[in-house]
Amino acid sequence: MRRIAFLPVVLFVVLAGFFAYRLLLIQRGDSPSFIPSVMINKPAPDFTLPPVFAGTPGFSSTAFKGRVTLVNFFASWCIPCRSEHALLSSLKGKGFQLVGVDYKDQPEAVKAWLAREGNPYDVLVADENGQTGINFGVYGVPESYLIDKQGRIRFKQTGPFTPEAIEKDLLPKVAELNK
Amino acid sequence: MRKPALMLAALIGLYGLQILPALAVRPDEMLTDPKLEARARSIGKQLRCLVCQNESIDDSDADLAHDLRLLVRQRLLAGDSDAQVKQYLVDRYGDYVLLKPPFNADTLVLWLGPAGFFLLAVGGAVLFYRGRRGTGAEAAPVLSEDEIKRAKALLETDGEGDKA
């Protein structure tokens, strides 16, 4: 019966351990504002979007078939997208096509921005009202979705890519999907 | 007699206006059919704005909340039931988009945790008090005649000692 006297201590240790665990996760980049995607391993939503630059091709979800694709939702008004931009340019020829979706943006604004910073995208389309974004489960920009040759979403990067995220998450996944 | 009553009613009315929640729903979003709009409002109150996270999409000024309010109305106009509209968003954003989490395997701890802690506390209390009563009974064994005499003698001398 005396053992019950240790119960508060045990509870305290359990709680303290749990809090320490959560703090450690946050230190490693987890954040309460991060919402895990439910779209992983589900087919990418159907969509057809018009190009940003007249005369270039648009993009439709049927074009996922047969190629690994990275769909990058971004906008010229999005500050974190700028830090990601240079990294995206370094991804040419890494085994996937890069589709840029300009999310809720002014065509003139994004054209001016890309003219200044360079255009890393193989295909660049506009999601003017954000409907396609909602169908992907986008809740902020930038967000990127890696889609396999069968058109299923296999990986999501929430927030801007970092060099570590590209090395550790994206490229290994791309290699796996290209096998 | 009626005037003060009227004044009071007016004041209460004004006070009521003041504490109305600040809805973010814009007039241009609203549906012309009041029944559909009412359903859109009740759905909107149950959906989480994923940008601000602690506001419903009806309360939030975020751009995404605006888009989701339009989407809810679009789905209602297309003939979806309330449950279908909510499922549409759950399919894209997960259960997290619902302000009231559903009861399933992932939320078992969330829903049953408080009841579990309550039972733990009740169980702890029962064990604690039963334990106390147990030791109480052990501490009061029956005394023999001889022991009672000795105890009385001790108590008496103790009492005299106090007086001295």
mmCIF file of C-alpha atoms in Angstrom:
data_model
loop_
_atom_site.group_PDB
_atom_site.id
_atom_site.type_symbol
_atom_site.label_atom_id
_atom_site.label_comp_id
_atom_site.label_asym_id
_atom_site.label_seq_id
_atom_site.Cartn_x
_atom_site.Cartn_y
_atom_site.Cartn_z
ATOM 1 C CA MET A 1 0.000 0.000 0.000
ATOM 2 C CA ARG A 2 2.881 2.374 0.723
ATOM 3 C CA ARG A 3 3.876 2.060 -2.900
ATOM 4 C CA ILE A 4 0.996 4.353 -3.826
ATOM 5 C CA ALA A 5 2.896 7.236 -2.225
ATOM 6 C CA PHE A 6 5.255 7.121 -5.225
ATOM 7 C CA LEU A 7 2.407 7.578 -7.688
ATOM 8 C CA PRO A 8 2.708 11.402 -7.847
ATOM 9 C CA VAL A 9 6.435 11.052 -8.468
ATOM 10 C CA VAL A 10 5.863 8.518 -11.215
ATOM 11 C CA LEU A 11 3.206 10.747 -12.815
ATOM 12 C CA PHE A 12 5.567 13.705 -12.638
ATOM 13 C CA VAL A 13 8.387 11.787 -14.313
ATOM 14 C CA VAL A 14 6.063 10.548 -17.070
ATOM 15 C CA LEU A 15 4.727 14.054 -17.737
ATOM 16 C CA ALA A 16 8.163 15.656 -17.618
ATOM 17 C CA GLY A 17 9.436 13.019 -20.040
ATOM 18 C CA PHE A 18 6.579 13.713 -22.419
ATOM 19 C CA PHE A 19 7.184 17.470 -22.339
ATOM 20 C CA ALA A 20 10.923 16.994 -22.868
ATOM 21 C CA TYR A 21 10.183 14.749 -25.854
ATOM 22 C CA ARG A 22 7.925 17.374 -27.436
ATOM 23 C CA LEU A 23 10.494 20.113 -26.824
ATOM 24 C CA LEU A 24 13.163 17.980 -28.482
ATOM 25 C CA LEU A 25 10.937 17.466 -31.514
ATOM 26 C CA ILE A 26 10.397 21.220 -31.821
ATOM 27 C CA GLN A 27 14.133 21.726 -31.623
ATOM 28 C CA ARG A 28 14.467 19.339 -34.567
ATOM 29 C CA GLY A 29 12.112 21.424 -36.660
ATOM 30 C CA ASP A 30 8.689 20.062 -35.741
ATOM 31 C CA SER A 31 6.201 22.782 -35.007
ATOM 32 C CA PRO A 32 2.650 22.932 -33.691
ATOM 33 C CA SER A 33 1.636 24.754 -36.888
ATOM 34 C CA PHE A 34 2.739 21.790 -39.008
ATOM 35 C CA ILE A 35 -0.230 19.721 -40.173
ATOM 36 C CA PRO A 36 0.605 16.276 -41.587
ATOM 37 C CA SER A 37 -0.913 15.713 -45.022
ATOM 38 C CA VAL A 38 -3.635 13.120 -45.523
ATOM 39 C CA MET A 39 -2.948 13.148 -49.256
ATOM 40 C CA ILE A 40 0.185 10.987 -49.082
ATOM 41 C CA ASN A 41 -0.231 7.809 -51.192
ATOM 42 C CA LYS A 42 -3.509 9.088 -52.598
ATOM 43 C CA PRO A 43 -3.967 9.961 -56.270
ATOM 44 C CA ALA A 44 -3.228 13.603 -57.026
ATOM 45 C CA PRO A 45 -6.435 15.563 -57.633
ATOM 46 C CA ASP A 46 -7.597 16.111 -61.199
ATOM 47 C CA PHE A 47 -6.909 19.553 -62.573
ATOM 48 C CA THR A 48 -6.113 21.494 -65.718
ATOM 49 C CA LEU A 49 -4.388 24.839 -65.295
ATOM 50 C CA PRO A 50 -3.521 27.513 -67.855
ATOM 51 C CA PRO A 51 0.085 28.637 -68.399
ATOM 52 C CA VAL A 52 1.443 31.837 -66.873
ATOM 53 C CA PHE A 53 3.299 32.726 -70.066
ATOM 54 C CA ALA A 54 1.065 32.830 -73.125
ATOM 55 C CA GLY A 55 2.270 30.409 -75.797
ATOM 56 C CA THR A 56 3.801 27.919 -73.337
ATOM 57 C CA PRO A 57 1.954 24.682 -72.477
ATOM 58 C CA GLY A 58 -0.478 24.497 -69.585
ATOM 59 C CA PHE A 59 -0.597 21.445 -67.340
ATOM 60 C CA SER A 60 -3.180 18.801 -66.660
ATOM 61 C CA SER A 61 -3.051 16.012 -64.066
ATOM 62 C CA THR A 62 -3.137 13.427 -66.876
ATOM 63 C CA ALA A 63 0.469 14.470 -67.631
ATOM 64 C CA PHE A 64 1.654 12.872 -64.355
ATOM 65 C CA LYS A 65 1.574 9.450 -66.019
ATOM 66 C CA GLY A 66 4.984 8.014 -66.821
ATOM 67 C CA ARG A 67 7.134 10.704 -65.180
ATOM 68 C CA VAL A 68 8.083 11.644 -61.663
ATOM 69 C CA THR A 69 6.862 15.182 -61.025
ATOM 70 C CA LEU A 70 7.432 17.758 -58.324
ATOM 71 C CA VAL A 71 4.537 20.209 -58.058
ATOM 72 C CA ASN A 72 5.679 23.387 -56.336
ATOM 73 C CA PHE A 73 3.000 25.796 -55.106
ATOM 74 C CA PHE A 74 4.494 29.265 -54.791
ATOM 75 C CA ALA A 75 3.644 32.942 -55.267
ATOM 76 C CA SER A 76 5.523 36.127 -55.965
ATOM 77 C CA TRP A 77 4.029 37.643 -52.791
ATOM 78 C CA CYS A 78 5.390 34.817 -50.641
ATOM 79 C CA ILE A 79 8.588 35.663 -48.789
ATOM 80 C CA PRO A 80 9.700 32.098 -47.818
ATOM 81 C CA CYS A 81 9.373 31.189 -51.521
ATOM 82 C CA ARG A 82 12.308 33.468 -52.234
ATOM 83 C CA SER A 83 14.659 31.491 -50.019
ATOM 84 C CA GLU A 84 13.565 28.342 -51.833
ATOM 85 C CA HIS A 85 13.901 29.782 -55.317
ATOM 86 C CA ALA A 86 17.656 29.420 -55.738
ATOM 87 C CA LEU A 87 17.474 25.800 -54.498
ATOM 88 C CA LEU A 88 14.820 24.948 -57.075
ATOM 89 C CA SER A 89 17.116 26.174 -59.841
ATOM 90 C CA SER A 90 19.709 23.628 -58.722
ATOM 91 C CA LEU A 91 17.247 20.744 -59.192
ATOM 92 C CA LYS A 92 17.359 20.623 -63.001
ATOM 93 C CA GLY A 93 18.156 17.155 -64.347
ATOM 94 C CA LYS A 94 17.675 15.357 -60.995
ATOM 95 C CA GLY A 95 15.177 12.867 -62.364
ATOM 96 C CA PHE A 96 11.843 14.670 -62.256
ATOM 97 C CA GLN A 97 9.931 17.414 -64.020
ATOM 98 C CA LEU A 98 9.351 20.550 -61.971
ATOM 99 C CA VAL A 99 5.869 22.002 -62.324
ATOM 100 C CA GLY A 100 5.409 25.447 -60.785
ATOM 101 C CA VAL A 101 1.903 26.411 -59.694
ATOM 102 C CA ASP A 102 1.629 30.147 -59.187
ATOM 103 C CA TYR A 103 -0.859 30.280 -56.312
ATOM 104 C CA LYS A 104 -3.343 33.182 -56.151
ATOM 105 C CA ASP A 105 -1.041 35.653 -57.813
ATOM 106 C CA GLN A 106 -1.089 38.520 -60.304
ATOM 107 C CA PRO A 107 0.324 37.347 -63.674
ATOM 108 C CA GLU A 108 2.341 40.590 -64.059
ATOM 109 C CA ALA A 109 3.819 40.266 -60.567
ATOM 110 C CA VAL A 110 5.056 36.716 -61.081
ATOM 111 C CA LYS A 111 6.395 37.463 -64.571
ATOM 112 C CA ALA A 112 8.410 40.390 -63.232
ATOM 113 C CA TRP A 113 9.673 38.296 -60.326
ATOM 114 C CA LEU A 114 10.789 35.363 -62.516
ATOM 115 C CA ALA A 115 12.395 37.744 -65.036
ATOM 116 C CA ARG A 116 14.501 39.074 -62.164
ATOM 117 C CA GLU A 117 15.239 35.819 -60.303
ATOM 118 C CA GLY A 118 15.225 33.297 -63.155
ATOM 119 C CA ASN A 119 12.643 30.636 -63.980
ATOM 120 C CA PRO A 120 13.490 27.178 -62.567
ATOM 121 C CA TYR A 121 10.257 25.538 -63.742
ATOM 122 C CA ASP A 122 9.854 23.077 -66.627
ATOM 123 C CA VAL A 123 6.173 23.977 -66.753
ATOM 124 C CA LEU A 124 4.636 27.043 -65.143
ATOM 125 C CA VAL A 125 0.882 27.325 -64.617
ATOM 126 C CA ALA A 126 -1.411 29.634 -62.671
ATOM 127 C CA ASP A 127 -3.943 28.680 -59.982
ATOM 128 C CA GLU A 128 -5.635 32.027 -59.830
ATOM 129 C CA ASN A 129 -8.508 31.253 -57.449
ATOM 130 C CA GLY A 130 -6.636 28.687 -55.361
ATOM 131 C CA GLN A 131 -9.104 25.869 -56.099
ATOM 132 C CA THR A 132 -6.416 23.411 -57.221
ATOM 133 C CA GLY A 133 -4.427 24.323 -54.122
ATOM 134 C CA ILE A 134 -7.375 23.425 -51.894
ATOM 135 C CA ASN A 135 -7.769 20.097 -53.704
ATOM 136 C CA PHE A 136 -4.129 19.295 -52.912
ATOM 137 C CA GLY A 137 -4.637 20.353 -49.290
ATOM 138 C CA VAL A 138 -2.436 23.437 -49.547
ATOM 139 C CA TYR A 139 -2.735 25.686 -46.491
ATOM 140 C CA GLY A 140 0.191 28.003 -47.119
ATOM 141 C CA VAL A 141 2.914 28.622 -49.678
ATOM 142 C CA PRO A 142 5.372 27.262 -50.514
ATOM 143 C CA GLU A 143 4.278 23.642 -50.479
ATOM 144 C CA SER A 144 5.604 20.926 -52.780
ATOM 145 C CA TYR A 145 4.160 17.548 -53.711
ATOM 146 C CA LEU A 146 6.195 14.719 -55.224
ATOM 147 C CA ILE A 147 4.064 12.629 -57.561
ATOM 148 C CA ASP A 148 4.974 9.168 -58.863
ATOM 149 C CA LYS A 149 4.596 7.819 -62.390
ATOM 150 C CA GLN A 150 1.092 6.543 -61.612
ATOM 151 C CA GLY A 151 -0.050 9.983 -60.496
ATOM 152 C CA ARG A 152 -0.051 9.337 -56.748
ATOM 153 C CA ILE A 153 1.269 11.831 -54.196
ATOM 154 C CA ARG A 154 4.224 10.221 -52.423
ATOM 155 C CA PHE A 155 5.867 13.021 -50.461
ATOM 156 C CA LYS A 156 4.986 16.514 -49.300
ATOM 157 C CA GLN A 157 7.294 19.325 -48.305
ATOM 158 C CA THR A 158 5.398 21.860 -46.196
ATOM 159 C CA GLY A 159 7.164 25.196 -46.249
ATOM 160 C CA PRO A 160 10.306 26.019 -48.211
ATOM 161 C CA PHE A 161 12.838 23.352 -49.175
ATOM 162 C CA THR A 162 16.144 23.495 -47.344
ATOM 163 C CA PRO A 163 19.383 21.931 -48.649
ATOM 164 C CA GLU A 164 18.982 19.238 -45.927
ATOM 165 C CA ALA A 165 15.392 18.484 -46.929
ATOM 166 C CA ILE A 166 16.458 18.086 -50.557
ATOM 167 C CA GLU A 167 19.352 15.765 -49.681
ATOM 168 C CA LYS A 168 17.619 13.730 -46.997
ATOM 169 C CA ASP A 169 13.972 13.600 -48.116
ATOM 170 C CA LEU A 170 13.427 14.648 -51.709
ATOM 171 C CA LEU A 171 16.265 13.112 -53.719
ATOM 172 C CA PRO A 172 16.173 9.639 -52.081
ATOM 173 C CA LYS A 173 12.408 9.542 -52.678
ATOM 174 C CA VAL A 174 12.895 10.590 -56.324
ATOM 175 C CA ALA A 175 15.500 7.844 -56.808
ATOM 176 C CA GLU A 176 13.104 5.286 -55.298
ATOM 177 C CA LEU A 177 10.253 6.373 -57.596
ATOM 178 C CA ASN A 178 12.490 6.252 -60.682
ATOM 179 C CA LYS A 179 13.493 2.629 -60.072
ATOM 180 C CA MET B 1 -44.391 53.098 -16.745
ATOM 181 C CA ARG B 2 -43.768 51.850 -20.293
ATOM 182 C CA LYS B 3 -41.016 54.286 -21.145
ATOM 183 C CA PRO B 4 -38.376 53.051 -18.700
ATOM 184 C CA ALA B 5 -39.115 49.511 -19.799
ATOM 185 C CA LEU B 6 -38.569 50.515 -23.397
ATOM 186 C CA MET B 7 -35.328 52.275 -22.514
ATOM 187 C CA LEU B 8 -34.131 49.177 -20.689
ATOM 188 C CA ALA B 9 -35.004 46.977 -23.667
ATOM 189 C CA ALA B 10 -33.134 49.351 -25.986
ATOM 190 C CA LEU B 11 -30.085 49.301 -23.720
ATOM 191 C CA ILE B 12 -30.084 45.524 -23.538
ATOM 192 C CA GLY B 13 -30.439 45.471 -27.310
ATOM 193 C CA LEU B 14 -27.452 47.782 -27.725
ATOM 194 C CA TYR B 15 -25.403 45.700 -25.309
ATOM 195 C CA GLY B 16 -26.267 42.630 -27.317
ATOM 196 C CA LEU B 17 -24.997 44.296 -30.481
ATOM 197 C CA GLN B 18 -21.744 45.120 -28.795
ATOM 198 C CA ILE B 19 -20.965 41.524 -27.843
ATOM 199 C CA LEU B 20 -21.866 40.010 -31.213
ATOM 200 C CA PRO B 21 -18.892 37.991 -32.463
ATOM 201 C CA ALA B 22 -16.985 39.701 -35.256
ATOM 202 C CA LEU B 23 -17.885 37.502 -38.210
ATOM 203 C CA ALA B 24 -15.394 37.541 -41.050
ATOM 204 C CA VAL B 25 -18.003 36.425 -43.568
ATOM 205 C CA ARG B 26 -18.140 39.158 -46.205
ATOM 206 C CA PRO B 27 -21.462 40.293 -47.677
ATOM 207 C CA ASP B 28 -20.323 39.384 -51.196
ATOM 208 C CA GLU B 29 -19.717 35.773 -50.099
ATOM 209 C CA MET B 30 -23.218 35.241 -48.812
ATOM 210 C CA LEU B 31 -25.740 33.130 -50.664
ATOM 211 C CA THR B 32 -29.068 34.677 -51.661
ATOM 212 C CA ASP B 33 -30.983 31.652 -50.344
ATOM 213 C CA PRO B 34 -31.207 32.277 -46.574
ATOM 214 C CA LYS B 35 -31.656 28.559 -45.833
ATOM 215 C CA LEU B 36 -28.461 27.607 -47.679
ATOM 216 C CA GLU B 37 -26.607 30.540 -46.129
ATOM 217 C CA ALA B 38 -27.706 29.389 -42.657
ATOM 218 C CA ARG B 39 -26.368 25.907 -43.411
ATOM 219 C CA ALA B 40 -23.121 27.415 -44.729
ATOM 220 C CA ARG B 41 -22.773 29.359 -41.448
ATOM 221 C CA SER B 42 -23.341 26.318 -39.287
ATOM 222 C CA ILE B 43 -20.772 24.346 -41.315
ATOM 223 C CA GLY B 44 -18.330 27.258 -41.317
ATOM 224 C CA LYS B 45 -18.410 27.401 -37.519
ATOM 225 C CA GLN B 46 -17.312 23.753 -37.348
ATOM 226 C CA LEU B 47 -14.360 24.083 -39.707
ATOM 227 C CA ARG B 48 -10.910 25.125 -38.598
ATOM 228 C CA CYS B 49 -9.019 27.825 -40.432
ATOM 229 C CA LEU B 50 -5.733 26.016 -41.131
ATOM 230 C CA VAL B 51 -3.707 29.211 -41.147
ATOM 231 C CA CYS B 52 -4.790 30.611 -37.779
ATOM 232 C CA GLN B 53 -5.673 27.169 -36.354
ATOM 233 C CA ASN B 54 -7.749 28.318 -33.397
ATOM 234 C CA GLU B 55 -10.426 30.141 -35.332
ATOM 235 C CA SER B 56 -13.262 28.778 -37.388
ATOM 236 C CA ILE B 57 -13.290 29.752 -41.047
ATOM 237 C CA ASP B 58 -16.298 31.971 -40.250
ATOM 238 C CA ASP B 59 -14.267 33.937 -37.703
ATOM 239 C CA SER B 60 -11.021 34.187 -39.628
ATOM 240 C CA ASP B 61 -9.932 36.962 -41.954
ATOM 241 C CA ALA B 62 -7.258 34.761 -43.547
ATOM 242 C CA ASP B 63 -7.336 34.426 -47.317
ATOM 243 C CA LEU B 64 -7.597 30.641 -47.139
ATOM 244 C CA ALA B 65 -10.602 30.918 -44.805
ATOM 245 C CA HIS B 66 -12.260 33.153 -47.403
ATOM 246 C CA ASP B 67 -11.587 30.556 -50.116
ATOM 247 C CA LEU B 68 -12.922 27.749 -47.924
ATOM 248 C CA ARG B 69 -16.105 29.726 -47.163
ATOM 249 C CA LEU B 70 -16.648 30.140 -50.898
ATOM 250 C CA LEU B 71 -15.973 26.440 -51.399
ATOM 251 C CA VAL B 72 -18.510 25.444 -48.723
ATOM 252 C CA ARG B 73 -21.131 27.575 -50.492
ATOM 253 C CA GLN B 74 -20.166 26.119 -53.879
ATOM 254 C CA ARG B 75 -20.631 22.591 -52.573
ATOM 255 C CA LEU B 76 -23.988 23.473 -50.985
ATOM 256 C CA LEU B 77 -25.205 24.997 -54.251
ATOM 257 C CA ALA B 78 -24.090 21.816 -56.019
ATOM 258 C CA GLY B 79 -26.475 19.925 -53.737
ATOM 259 C CA ASP B 80 -24.093 18.407 -51.164
ATOM 260 C CA SER B 81 -25.390 17.551 -47.703
ATOM 261 C CA ASP B 82 -23.708 19.157 -44.671
ATOM 262 C CA ALA B 83 -21.869 15.912 -43.964
ATOM 263 C CA GLN B 84 -20.663 15.679 -47.574
ATOM 264 C CA VAL B 85 -19.288 19.217 -47.478
ATOM 265 C CA LYS B 86 -17.348 18.454 -44.309
ATOM 266 C CA GLN B 87 -16.102 15.155 -45.731
ATOM 267 C CA TYR B 88 -14.897 17.005 -48.844
ATOM 268 C CA LEU B 89 -12.591 19.093 -46.687
ATOM 269 C CA VAL B 90 -11.575 16.209 -44.415
ATOM 270 C CA ASP B 91 -10.482 14.305 -47.547
ATOM 271 C CA ARG B 92 -8.061 17.142 -48.369
ATOM 272 C CA TYR B 93 -6.967 18.499 -45.019
ATOM 273 C CA GLY B 94 -7.595 15.598 -42.636
ATOM 274 C CA ASP B 95 -9.619 15.448 -39.427
ATOM 275 C CA TYR B 96 -7.693 18.463 -38.197
ATOM 276 C CA VAL B 97 -9.928 20.716 -40.286
ATOM 277 C CA LEU B 98 -12.829 19.801 -37.980
ATOM 278 C CA LEU B 99 -12.907 21.884 -34.803
ATOM 279 C CA LYS B 100 -14.632 18.995 -33.030
ATOM 280 C CA PRO B 101 -12.404 15.946 -33.511
ATOM 281 C CA PRO B 102 -14.236 12.761 -34.550
ATOM 282 C CA PHE B 103 -14.108 9.693 -32.314
ATOM 283 C CA ASN B 104 -11.739 7.189 -33.932
ATOM 284 C CA ALA B 105 -8.578 5.209 -33.258
ATOM 285 C CA ASP B 106 -6.366 8.298 -33.531
ATOM 286 C CA THR B 107 -8.408 10.306 -31.041
ATOM 287 C CA LEU B 108 -9.033 7.545 -28.495
ATOM 288 C CA VAL B 109 -6.653 9.074 -25.950
ATOM 289 C CA LEU B 110 -8.130 12.516 -26.527
ATOM 290 C CA TRP B 111 -11.713 11.414 -25.909
ATOM 291 C CA LEU B 112 -11.163 8.769 -23.237
ATOM 292 C CA GLY B 113 -8.122 10.353 -21.553
ATOM 293 C CA PRO B 114 -10.082 12.602 -19.181
ATOM 294 C CA ALA B 115 -12.399 9.749 -18.135
ATOM 295 C CA GLY B 116 -9.309 7.562 -17.703
ATOM 296 C CA PHE B 117 -7.645 10.121 -15.452
ATOM 297 C CA PHE B 118 -10.863 10.456 -13.451
ATOM 298 C CA LEU B 119 -11.043 6.696 -12.905
ATOM 299 C CA LEU B 120 -7.356 6.688 -11.987
ATOM 300 C CA ALA B 121 -7.992 9.399 -9.405
ATOM 301 C CA VAL B 122 -11.054 7.610 -7.983
ATOM 302 C CA GLY B 123 -9.112 4.348 -7.876
ATOM 303 C CA GLY B 124 -6.202 6.087 -6.173
ATOM 304 C CA ALA B 125 -8.508 7.662 -3.599
ATOM 305 C CA VAL B 126 -10.226 4.344 -2.857
ATOM 306 C CA LEU B 127 -6.880 2.576 -2.383
ATOM 307 C CA PHE B 128 -5.591 5.420 -0.244
ATOM 308 C CA TYR B 129 -8.553 5.516 2.157
ATOM 309 C CA ARG B 130 -8.899 1.755 2.338
ATOM 310 C CA GLY B 131 -5.201 1.602 3.200
ATOM 311 C CA ARG B 132 -5.706 4.136 5.983
ATOM 312 C CA ARG B 133 -8.652 2.316 7.489
ATOM 313 C CA GLY B 134 -6.623 -0.892 7.425
ATOM 314 C CA THR B 135 -3.733 0.518 9.435
ATOM 315 C CA GLY B 136 -6.248 2.125 11.811
ATOM 316 C CA ALA B 137 -7.723 -1.286 12.638
ATOM 317 C CA GLU B 138 -4.277 -2.839 13.139
ATOM 318 C CA ALA B 139 -3.283 -0.066 15.534
ATOM 319 C CA ALA B 140 -6.174 -0.854 17.867
ATOM 320 C CA PRO B 141 -5.777 -4.477 18.971
ATOM 321 C CA VAL B 142 -7.887 -5.729 21.814
ATOM 322 C CA LEU B 143 -6.124 -5.274 25.182
ATOM 323 C CA SER B 144 -6.125 -7.862 27.889
ATOM 324 C CA GLU B 145 -7.315 -7.018 31.434
ATOM 325 C CA ASP B 146 -3.761 -6.756 32.579
ATOM 326 C CA GLU B 147 -2.758 -4.411 29.784
ATOM 327 C CA ILE B 148 -5.753 -2.124 30.485
ATOM 328 C CA LYS B 149 -4.680 -1.831 34.106
ATOM 329 C CA ARG B 150 -1.134 -0.967 33.110
ATOM 330 C CA ALA B 151 -2.356 1.572 30.570
ATOM 331 C CA LYS B 152 -4.602 3.262 33.129
ATOM 332 C CA ALA B 153 -1.752 3.399 35.624
ATOM 333 C CA LEU B 154 0.513 4.955 33.003
ATOM 334 C CA LEU B 155 -2.122 7.521 32.031
ATOM 335 C CA GLU B 156 -2.685 8.510 35.642
ATOM 336 C CA THR B 157 0.974 8.987 36.403
ATOM 337 C CA ASP B 158 1.316 10.880 33.118
ATOM 338 C CA GLY B 159 -1.580 13.170 34.129
ATOM 339 C CA GLU B 160 0.007 13.837 37.552
ATOM 340 C CA GLY B 161 3.311 14.529 35.877
ATOM 341 C CA ASP B 162 1.642 17.199 33.809
ATOM 342 C CA LYS B 163 0.133 18.843 36.841
ATOM 343 C CA ALA B 164 3.385 18.869 38.746
#
